[in-house]
Every structure is written in C-alpha cells, then in structure tokens.
Coordinates of C-alpha atoms and ligand atoms in Angstrom, one line a residue:
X115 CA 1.0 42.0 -11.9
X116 CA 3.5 39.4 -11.4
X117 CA 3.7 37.7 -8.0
X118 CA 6.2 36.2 -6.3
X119 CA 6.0 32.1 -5.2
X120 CA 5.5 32.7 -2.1
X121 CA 3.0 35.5 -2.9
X122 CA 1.2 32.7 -5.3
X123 CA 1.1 29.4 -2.7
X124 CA 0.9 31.6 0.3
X125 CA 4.6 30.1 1.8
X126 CA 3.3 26.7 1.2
X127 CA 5.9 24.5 -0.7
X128 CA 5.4 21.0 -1.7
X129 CA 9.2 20.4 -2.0
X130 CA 10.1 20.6 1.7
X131 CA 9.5 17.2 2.5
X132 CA 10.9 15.8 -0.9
X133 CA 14.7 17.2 -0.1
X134 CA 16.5 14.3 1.8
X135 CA 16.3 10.7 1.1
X136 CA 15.1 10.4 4.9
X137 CA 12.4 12.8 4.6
X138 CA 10.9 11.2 1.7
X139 CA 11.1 7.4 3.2
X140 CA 9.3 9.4 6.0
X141 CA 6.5 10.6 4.0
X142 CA 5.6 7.4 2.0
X143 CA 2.4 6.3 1.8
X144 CA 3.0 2.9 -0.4
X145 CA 5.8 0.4 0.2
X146 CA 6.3 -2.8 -2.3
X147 CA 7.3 -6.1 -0.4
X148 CA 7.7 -9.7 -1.1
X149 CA 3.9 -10.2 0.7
X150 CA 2.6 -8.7 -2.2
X151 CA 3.6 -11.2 -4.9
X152 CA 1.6 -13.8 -6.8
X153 CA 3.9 -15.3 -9.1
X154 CA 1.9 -16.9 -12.1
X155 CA 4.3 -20.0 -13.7
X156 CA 3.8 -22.0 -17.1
X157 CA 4.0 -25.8 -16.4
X158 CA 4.8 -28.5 -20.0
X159 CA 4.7 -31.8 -19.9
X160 CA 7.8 -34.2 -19.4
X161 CA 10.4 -34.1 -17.0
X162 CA 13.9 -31.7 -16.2
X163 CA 12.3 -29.3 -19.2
X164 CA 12.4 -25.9 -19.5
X165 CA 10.9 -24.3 -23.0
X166 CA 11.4 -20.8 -23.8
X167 CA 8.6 -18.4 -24.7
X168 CA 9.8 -16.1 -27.6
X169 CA 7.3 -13.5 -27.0
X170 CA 8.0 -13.4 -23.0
X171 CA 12.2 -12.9 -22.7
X172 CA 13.5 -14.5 -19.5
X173 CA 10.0 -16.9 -18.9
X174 CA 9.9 -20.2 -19.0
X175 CA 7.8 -23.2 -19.6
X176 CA 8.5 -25.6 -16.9
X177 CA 7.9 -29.7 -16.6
X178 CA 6.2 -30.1 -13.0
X179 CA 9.8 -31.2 -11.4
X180 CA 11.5 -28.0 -12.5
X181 CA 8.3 -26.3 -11.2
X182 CA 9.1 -27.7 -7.9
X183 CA 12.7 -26.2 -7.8
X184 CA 11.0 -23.1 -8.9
X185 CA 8.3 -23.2 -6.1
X186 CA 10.9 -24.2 -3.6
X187 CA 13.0 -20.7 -4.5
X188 CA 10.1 -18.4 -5.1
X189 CA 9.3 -19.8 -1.4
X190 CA 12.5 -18.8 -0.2
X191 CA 12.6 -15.4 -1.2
X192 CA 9.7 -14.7 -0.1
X193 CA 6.7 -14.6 -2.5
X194 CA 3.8 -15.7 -1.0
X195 CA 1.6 -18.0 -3.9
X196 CA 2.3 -19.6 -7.2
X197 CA -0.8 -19.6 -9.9
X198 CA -0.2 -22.3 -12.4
X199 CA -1.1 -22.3 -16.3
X200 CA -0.5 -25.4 -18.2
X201 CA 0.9 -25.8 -21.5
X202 CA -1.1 -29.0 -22.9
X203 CA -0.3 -30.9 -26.4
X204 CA -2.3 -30.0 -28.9
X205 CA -2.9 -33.4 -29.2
X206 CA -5.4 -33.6 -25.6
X207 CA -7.5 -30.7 -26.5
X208 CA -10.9 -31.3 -27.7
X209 CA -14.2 -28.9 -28.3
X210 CA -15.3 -28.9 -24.1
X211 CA -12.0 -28.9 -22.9
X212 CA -12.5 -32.1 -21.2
X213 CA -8.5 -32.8 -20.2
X214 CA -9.2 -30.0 -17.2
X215 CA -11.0 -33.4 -15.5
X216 CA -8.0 -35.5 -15.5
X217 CA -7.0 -35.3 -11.8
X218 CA -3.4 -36.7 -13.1
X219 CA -3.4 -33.6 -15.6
X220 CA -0.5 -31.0 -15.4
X221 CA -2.0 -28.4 -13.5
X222 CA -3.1 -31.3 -10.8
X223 CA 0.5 -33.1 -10.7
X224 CA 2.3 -29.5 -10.4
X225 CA -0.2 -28.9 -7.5
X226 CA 0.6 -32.7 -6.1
X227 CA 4.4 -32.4 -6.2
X228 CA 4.4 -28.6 -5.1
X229 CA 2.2 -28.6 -2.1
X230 CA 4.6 -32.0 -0.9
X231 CA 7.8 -30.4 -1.6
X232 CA 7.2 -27.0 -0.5
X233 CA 3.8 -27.3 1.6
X234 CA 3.9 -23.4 3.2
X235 CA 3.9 -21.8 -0.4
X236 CA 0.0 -21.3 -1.9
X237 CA -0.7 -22.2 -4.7
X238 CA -3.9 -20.7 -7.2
X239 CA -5.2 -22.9 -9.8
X240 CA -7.3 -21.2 -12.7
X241 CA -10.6 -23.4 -13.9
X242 CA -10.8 -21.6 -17.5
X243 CA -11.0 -24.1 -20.4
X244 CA -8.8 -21.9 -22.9
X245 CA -5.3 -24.4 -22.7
X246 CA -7.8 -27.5 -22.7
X247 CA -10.1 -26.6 -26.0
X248 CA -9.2 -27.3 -29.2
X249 CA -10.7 -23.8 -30.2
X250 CA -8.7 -21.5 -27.4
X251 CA -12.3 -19.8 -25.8
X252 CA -12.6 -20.0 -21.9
X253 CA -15.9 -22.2 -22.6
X254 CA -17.6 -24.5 -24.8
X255 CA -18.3 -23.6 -28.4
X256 CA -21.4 -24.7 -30.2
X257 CA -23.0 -23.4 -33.1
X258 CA -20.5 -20.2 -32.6
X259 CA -21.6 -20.1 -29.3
X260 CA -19.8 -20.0 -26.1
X261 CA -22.4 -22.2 -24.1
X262 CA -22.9 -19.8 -20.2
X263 CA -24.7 -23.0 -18.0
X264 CA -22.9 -26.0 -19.5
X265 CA -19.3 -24.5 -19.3
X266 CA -20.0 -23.4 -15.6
X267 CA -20.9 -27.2 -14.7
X268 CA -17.6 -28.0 -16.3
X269 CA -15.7 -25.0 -14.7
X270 CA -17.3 -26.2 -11.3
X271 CA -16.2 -30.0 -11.1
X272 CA -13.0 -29.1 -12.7
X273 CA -12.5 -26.7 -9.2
X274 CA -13.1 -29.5 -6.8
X275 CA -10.6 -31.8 -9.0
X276 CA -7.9 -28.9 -8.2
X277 CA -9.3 -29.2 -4.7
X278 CA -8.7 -32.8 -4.3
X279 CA -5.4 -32.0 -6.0
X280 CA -4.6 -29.7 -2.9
X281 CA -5.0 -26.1 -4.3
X282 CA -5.3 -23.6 -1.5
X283 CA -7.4 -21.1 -4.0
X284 CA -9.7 -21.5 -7.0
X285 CA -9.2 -18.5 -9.5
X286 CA -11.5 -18.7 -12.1
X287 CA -10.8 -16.0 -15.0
X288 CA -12.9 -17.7 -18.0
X289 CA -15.9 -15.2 -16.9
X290 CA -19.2 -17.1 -17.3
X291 CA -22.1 -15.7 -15.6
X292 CA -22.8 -17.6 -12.1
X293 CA -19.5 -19.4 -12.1
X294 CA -18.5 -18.4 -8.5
X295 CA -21.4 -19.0 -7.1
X296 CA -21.4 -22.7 -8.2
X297 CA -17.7 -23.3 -7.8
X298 CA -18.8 -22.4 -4.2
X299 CA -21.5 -24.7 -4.1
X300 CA -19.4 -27.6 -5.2
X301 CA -16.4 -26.8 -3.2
X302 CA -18.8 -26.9 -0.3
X303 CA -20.3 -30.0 -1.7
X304 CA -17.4 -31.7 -1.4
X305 CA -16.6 -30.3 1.9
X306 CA -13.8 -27.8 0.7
X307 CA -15.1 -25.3 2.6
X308 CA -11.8 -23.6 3.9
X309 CA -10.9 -23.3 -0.3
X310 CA -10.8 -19.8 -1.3
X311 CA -12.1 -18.3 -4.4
X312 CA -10.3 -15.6 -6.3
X313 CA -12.5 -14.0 -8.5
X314 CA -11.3 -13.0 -12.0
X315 CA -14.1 -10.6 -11.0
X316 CA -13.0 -7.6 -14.2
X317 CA -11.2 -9.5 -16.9
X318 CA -11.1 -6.9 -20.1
X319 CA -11.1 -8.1 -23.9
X320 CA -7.5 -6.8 -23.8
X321 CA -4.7 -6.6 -26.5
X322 CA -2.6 -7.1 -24.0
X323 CA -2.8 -11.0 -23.3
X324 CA -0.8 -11.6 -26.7
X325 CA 2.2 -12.8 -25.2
X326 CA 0.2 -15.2 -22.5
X327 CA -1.2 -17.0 -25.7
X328 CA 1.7 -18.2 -26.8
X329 CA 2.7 -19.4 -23.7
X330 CA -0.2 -21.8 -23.4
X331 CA -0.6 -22.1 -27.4
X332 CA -3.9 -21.0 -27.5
X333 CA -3.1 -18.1 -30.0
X334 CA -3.1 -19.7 -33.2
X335 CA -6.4 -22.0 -32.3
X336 CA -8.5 -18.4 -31.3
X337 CA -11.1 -18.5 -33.0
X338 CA -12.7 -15.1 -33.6
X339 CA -12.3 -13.2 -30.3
X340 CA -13.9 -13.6 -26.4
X341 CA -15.8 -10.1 -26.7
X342 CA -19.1 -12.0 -25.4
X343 CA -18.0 -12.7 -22.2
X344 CA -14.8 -10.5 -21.5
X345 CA -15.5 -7.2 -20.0
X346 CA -15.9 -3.9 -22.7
X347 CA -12.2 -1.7 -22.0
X348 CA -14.5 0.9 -22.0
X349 CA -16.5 0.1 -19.4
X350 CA -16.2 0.7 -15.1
X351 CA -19.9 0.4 -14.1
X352 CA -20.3 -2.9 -15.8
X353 CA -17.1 -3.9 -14.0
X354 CA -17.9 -3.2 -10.5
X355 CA -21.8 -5.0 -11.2
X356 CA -19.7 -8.0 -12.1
X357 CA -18.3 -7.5 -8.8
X358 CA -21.3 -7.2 -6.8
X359 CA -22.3 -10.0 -8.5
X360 CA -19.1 -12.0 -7.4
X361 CA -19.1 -10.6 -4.0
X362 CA -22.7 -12.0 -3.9
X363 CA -22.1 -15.1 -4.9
X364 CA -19.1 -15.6 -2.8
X365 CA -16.0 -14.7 -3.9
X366 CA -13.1 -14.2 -1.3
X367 CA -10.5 -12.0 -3.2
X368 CA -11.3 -10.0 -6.3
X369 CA -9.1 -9.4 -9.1
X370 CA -8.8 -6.4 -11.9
X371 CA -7.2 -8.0 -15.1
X372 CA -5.3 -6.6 -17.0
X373 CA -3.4 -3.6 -14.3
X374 CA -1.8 -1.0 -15.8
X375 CA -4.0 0.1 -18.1
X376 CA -6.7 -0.4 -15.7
X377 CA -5.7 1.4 -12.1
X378 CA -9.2 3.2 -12.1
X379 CA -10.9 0.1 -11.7
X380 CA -8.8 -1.0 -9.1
X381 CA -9.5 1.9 -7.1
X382 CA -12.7 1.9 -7.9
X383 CA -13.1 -1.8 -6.5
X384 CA -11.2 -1.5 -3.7
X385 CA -13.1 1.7 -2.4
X386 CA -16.6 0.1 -3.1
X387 CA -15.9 -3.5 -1.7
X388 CA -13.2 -3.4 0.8
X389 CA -12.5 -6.7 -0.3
X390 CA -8.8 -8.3 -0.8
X391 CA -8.0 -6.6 -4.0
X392 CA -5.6 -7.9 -6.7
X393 CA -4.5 -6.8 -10.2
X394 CA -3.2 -9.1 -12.9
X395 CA -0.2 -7.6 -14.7
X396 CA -0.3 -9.7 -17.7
X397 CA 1.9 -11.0 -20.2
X398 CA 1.6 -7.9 -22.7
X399 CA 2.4 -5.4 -19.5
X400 CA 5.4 -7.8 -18.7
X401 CA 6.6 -7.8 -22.2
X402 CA 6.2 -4.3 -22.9
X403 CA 8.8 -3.6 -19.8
X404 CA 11.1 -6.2 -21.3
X405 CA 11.1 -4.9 -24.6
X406 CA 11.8 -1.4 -23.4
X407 CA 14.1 -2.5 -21.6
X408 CA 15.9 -4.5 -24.3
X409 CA 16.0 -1.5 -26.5
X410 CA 17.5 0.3 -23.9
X411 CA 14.6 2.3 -23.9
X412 CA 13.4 2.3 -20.2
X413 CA 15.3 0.9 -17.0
X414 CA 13.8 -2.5 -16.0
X415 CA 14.4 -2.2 -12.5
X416 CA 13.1 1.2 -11.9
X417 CA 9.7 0.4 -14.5
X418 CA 9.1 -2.8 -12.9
X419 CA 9.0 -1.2 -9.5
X420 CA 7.6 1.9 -10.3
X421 CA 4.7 -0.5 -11.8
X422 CA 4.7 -2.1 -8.4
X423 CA 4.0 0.3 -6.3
X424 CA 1.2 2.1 -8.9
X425 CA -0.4 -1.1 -8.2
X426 CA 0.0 -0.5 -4.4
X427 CA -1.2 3.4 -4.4
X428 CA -4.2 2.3 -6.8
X429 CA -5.4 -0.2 -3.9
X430 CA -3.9 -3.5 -4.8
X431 CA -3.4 -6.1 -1.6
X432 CA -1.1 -7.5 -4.1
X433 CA -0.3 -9.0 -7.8
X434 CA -0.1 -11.6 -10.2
X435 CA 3.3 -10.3 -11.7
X436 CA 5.6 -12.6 -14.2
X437 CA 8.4 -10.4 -12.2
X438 CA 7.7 -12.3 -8.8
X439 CA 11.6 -13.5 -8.5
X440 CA 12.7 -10.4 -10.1
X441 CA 11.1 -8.2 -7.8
X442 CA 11.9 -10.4 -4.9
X443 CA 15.5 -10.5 -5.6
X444 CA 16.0 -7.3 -6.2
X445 CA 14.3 -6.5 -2.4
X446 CA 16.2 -9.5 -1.0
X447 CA 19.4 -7.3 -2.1
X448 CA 18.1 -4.4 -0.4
X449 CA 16.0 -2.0 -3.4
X450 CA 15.0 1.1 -2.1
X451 CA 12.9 3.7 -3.9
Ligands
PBG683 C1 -7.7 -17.1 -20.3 C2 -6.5 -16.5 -19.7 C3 -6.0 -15.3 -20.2 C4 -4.8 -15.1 -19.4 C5 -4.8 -16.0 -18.4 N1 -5.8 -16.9 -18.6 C6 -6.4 -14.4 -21.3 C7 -6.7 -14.9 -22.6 O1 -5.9 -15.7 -23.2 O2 -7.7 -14.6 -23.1 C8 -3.9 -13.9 -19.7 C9 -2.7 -13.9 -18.8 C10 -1.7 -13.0 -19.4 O3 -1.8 -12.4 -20.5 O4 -0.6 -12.9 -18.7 N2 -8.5 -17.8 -19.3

C-alpha cells in the first residue's frame, strides 16, 4: 500500500519553519559571537618578528611587541582572551623544562607587555613543560619515565610565576594526576586567589596536534609518544572521571581537547558538570579547514563557522580557535548563517 506524506507524518512537516530566511533566524537554537573566542597565539623571541608556520597557512609566530599589536586588535574586535604558547630556542631547553621558571621568559614578558597595553583583554597562560624540555613530553623524563609528583611541583610554581606575571587564568593541558589541585593550593599560597583555573580536564593522544608541534618545535624532539598521561580516543567514561577529579580539586572552567572529533564528550561534560565548558580546536582541525580550503575543496568561511556553531550546539561556552580574528572579522562585517 503506498501512502501519501501526509498519510505517513500525519500533516506534520519539518520544512515549514525552514522556508524563509526570517523563519529560520527565528527558530535557532545556537548563535556564534565574538564572546565565544579564545584566540590561542605563538610568541618567538626578538623584537618586530613574525615567523611563518609552514604546516599552519596564515599563523604566525610573533616576538612579544608584535604580540601586543596583535592583542590590541583581537581586543578590538571583540575576542574576549588570548592563550599564549611560546616558541623557545632549542638552545634553553633542558631534561625538567626548567626555562618555564624564568619570570622574564617569553610567555611572562608577552603577559607583562599585554596586560599594560591592552589591560581589558584576558589572557590564559598554559603550565605544560613540552616547549621548555629538551625531549618535547609535558613532564619530566627519567629512566623513560614521565615523573607524576615531581612534574606537578614544577607545573605548580611555574603557575604562580604566570600569576606574578599578571595572567588572569592558569590552563594547564600537560595532564599529570593532582596538578589542579596543587596549582590551587599554590595560587592560594601566594594569595592569587581570584586566578582562575582552566582545566585541560580531556586532553586525547590525538593525531591531530601535528601542526601545533611545529609551531613550538617540539615535533622533531618527541620522543616516543604521551600515551601515559594523554587520555585513550577511545575512551568517555575515563574522560568525565578526569573531570570529577578536576572539578574536585578545583578547577573553574573545563576544557575538551581536541573538538571536532570529540563533540560527544563535550556534551557529555557539559550535561554532567554544568561547569563553563570549552573545546580546543587544535592545530590539525585548523589546518585541515585550511587545506580544504586551499584545494578548493571546502569553503573556509562556511566550514569555519559551521565548526563554530557545532561547538555551540554540542555545549561549548566557548573555544580556543586559531580562527579567533577570522571569525571575528567576518561577524564584524556582518556574517549571517
Ligand atoms: C602540549 C600541548 C599540545 C597542544 C598545546 N599544548 C599537544 C601536544 O603537543 O601534545 C596542542 C595544540 C594544538 O594542536 O593546537 N602541552
């Protein structure tokens, strides 16, 4: 027997409220804005530089002056917060990463001359050792070994350095075991109280970080790979215990790392916690857009937002996203779905 439509969905269709422009503005649930930007910048050393990154078309490197500039525009567009990865020379990395204590060190100074030129912008500061060790891991190696207790001492005082530096939020993504809770014990300490914490709280052993390793030349140092302390891709259970754990120890804002390939978590965290909520789209997820859209394979624009927004409907308060100005821009000229 073949039934009509109407017969099948009993009069009920799903395209009535797609038909006009002004019905579908009407009926959406998820809007992108500038509010929801983090925009994650590479600092090098010297002054009135800017160094390419072959893997990541249209990023740059920036010495801590040219960051500034950079701060000052992001700022006036809109974006809300800056995170800061330093490219160091080779030369200053050892086995413990011990350059992340220099309180003149280029995440430090970009902090410095960032918060005094452009005070309303915030600014996230990451405590991993990975651009500091001479071996590219998050922590200290011994014996093969990627050392929990001693790294999180290190990962601890290097926080209150940022602190003193004027960082509004620590962001730790090198995923030791107790790290927030210490971080908040030393912020505390050293009466930082009012400092958030932003939890690299699910930070996968992803592919997808390629790109952000040659940024920070930690690529060709890597020595075998961070499977013992970077969450299983496989797993969503384990992710949300690291979490509870977090949450428990005192994190302030929780982020899912990589994104795209990993929405479910994100909803999944932001149903169970209620906490702020943020995704990482990494290096590999930017470069994969800008390689598409190279090849003329995929419209930036139009991926880059429809990215955006996934990020929004999966529960994100908002993301780390090497498309900040591009994003911004592109709402300051008036993008609409
Ligand atoms: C390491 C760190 C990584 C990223 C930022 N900090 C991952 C890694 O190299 O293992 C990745 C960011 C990106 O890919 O954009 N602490």
């Amino acid at each position: 027997m073949k039934r009509s439509v109407n017969e099948i969905t009993g009069s009920k269709r799903m395209r009535r409220n797609r038909r006009f422009d002004w019905s579908r503005r009407l009926v959406r649930e998820n809007t992108v804005t500038c509010d929801d930007l983090i925009w994650p910048i590479f600092l090098v050393e010297g002054t009135n530089r800017t160094v390419p990154i072959a893997s990541m078309p249209s990023v740059e490197r920036m010495s801590v002056d040219k960051a500034v500039e950079a701060a000052k525009a992001a700022h006036d567009l809109g974006i809300t917060s800056i995170a800061t990865f330093p490219d160091i020379p080779i030369s200053k990395r050892d086995d413990t990463g011990s350059a992340i204590l220099d309180p003149n060190g280029l995440i430090n100074q970009a902090t410095i001359a960032i918060k005094k030129a452009v005070p309303d912008i915030g600014i996230i500061t990451d405590v991993a050792l990975d651009p500091f060790t001479s071996h590219g891991h998050d922590g200290i190696l011994r014996n093969g070994h990627i050392i929990n207790d001693e790294t999180v001492e290190h990962v601890a005082r290097a926080a209150v350095i940022q602190a003193e530096a004027g960082a509004d939020i620590i962001a730790p993504s090198e995923m030791m075991d107790g790290r927030i809770g210490a971080i908040r014990d030393a912020l505390d300490d050293a009466g930082f109280n009012d400092i958030a914490i932003m939890s690299y709280a699910t930070k996968f052993a992803s592919a997808f970080y390629g790109p952000y390793r040659e940024a920070v030349s930690t690529g060709g140092l890597l020595q075998g790979d961070k499977k013992t302390y970077y969450l299983d891709p496989a797993n969503s259970d384990e992710a949300l215990r690291d979490c509870e754990l977090d949450v428990f120890e005192g994190a302030d804002m929780l982020m899912v790392k990589p994104g795209m390939p990993y929405l479910d978590i994100i909803h999944r965290v932001k149903e169970r916690f209620e906490m702020p909520t943020f995704a990482y789209q990494v290096s590999g997820e930017y470069s994969m857009i800008m390689a598409g859209a190279e090849k003329g394979f995929l419209d930036k624009d139009r991926a880059m937002m429809e990215a955006m927004t996934a990020f929004k409907r999966a529960g994100c308060d908002g993301v780390l996203t090497y498309f900040a100005m591009d994003i911004a821009r592109l709402l300051d000229k008036g993008w609409k779905p």
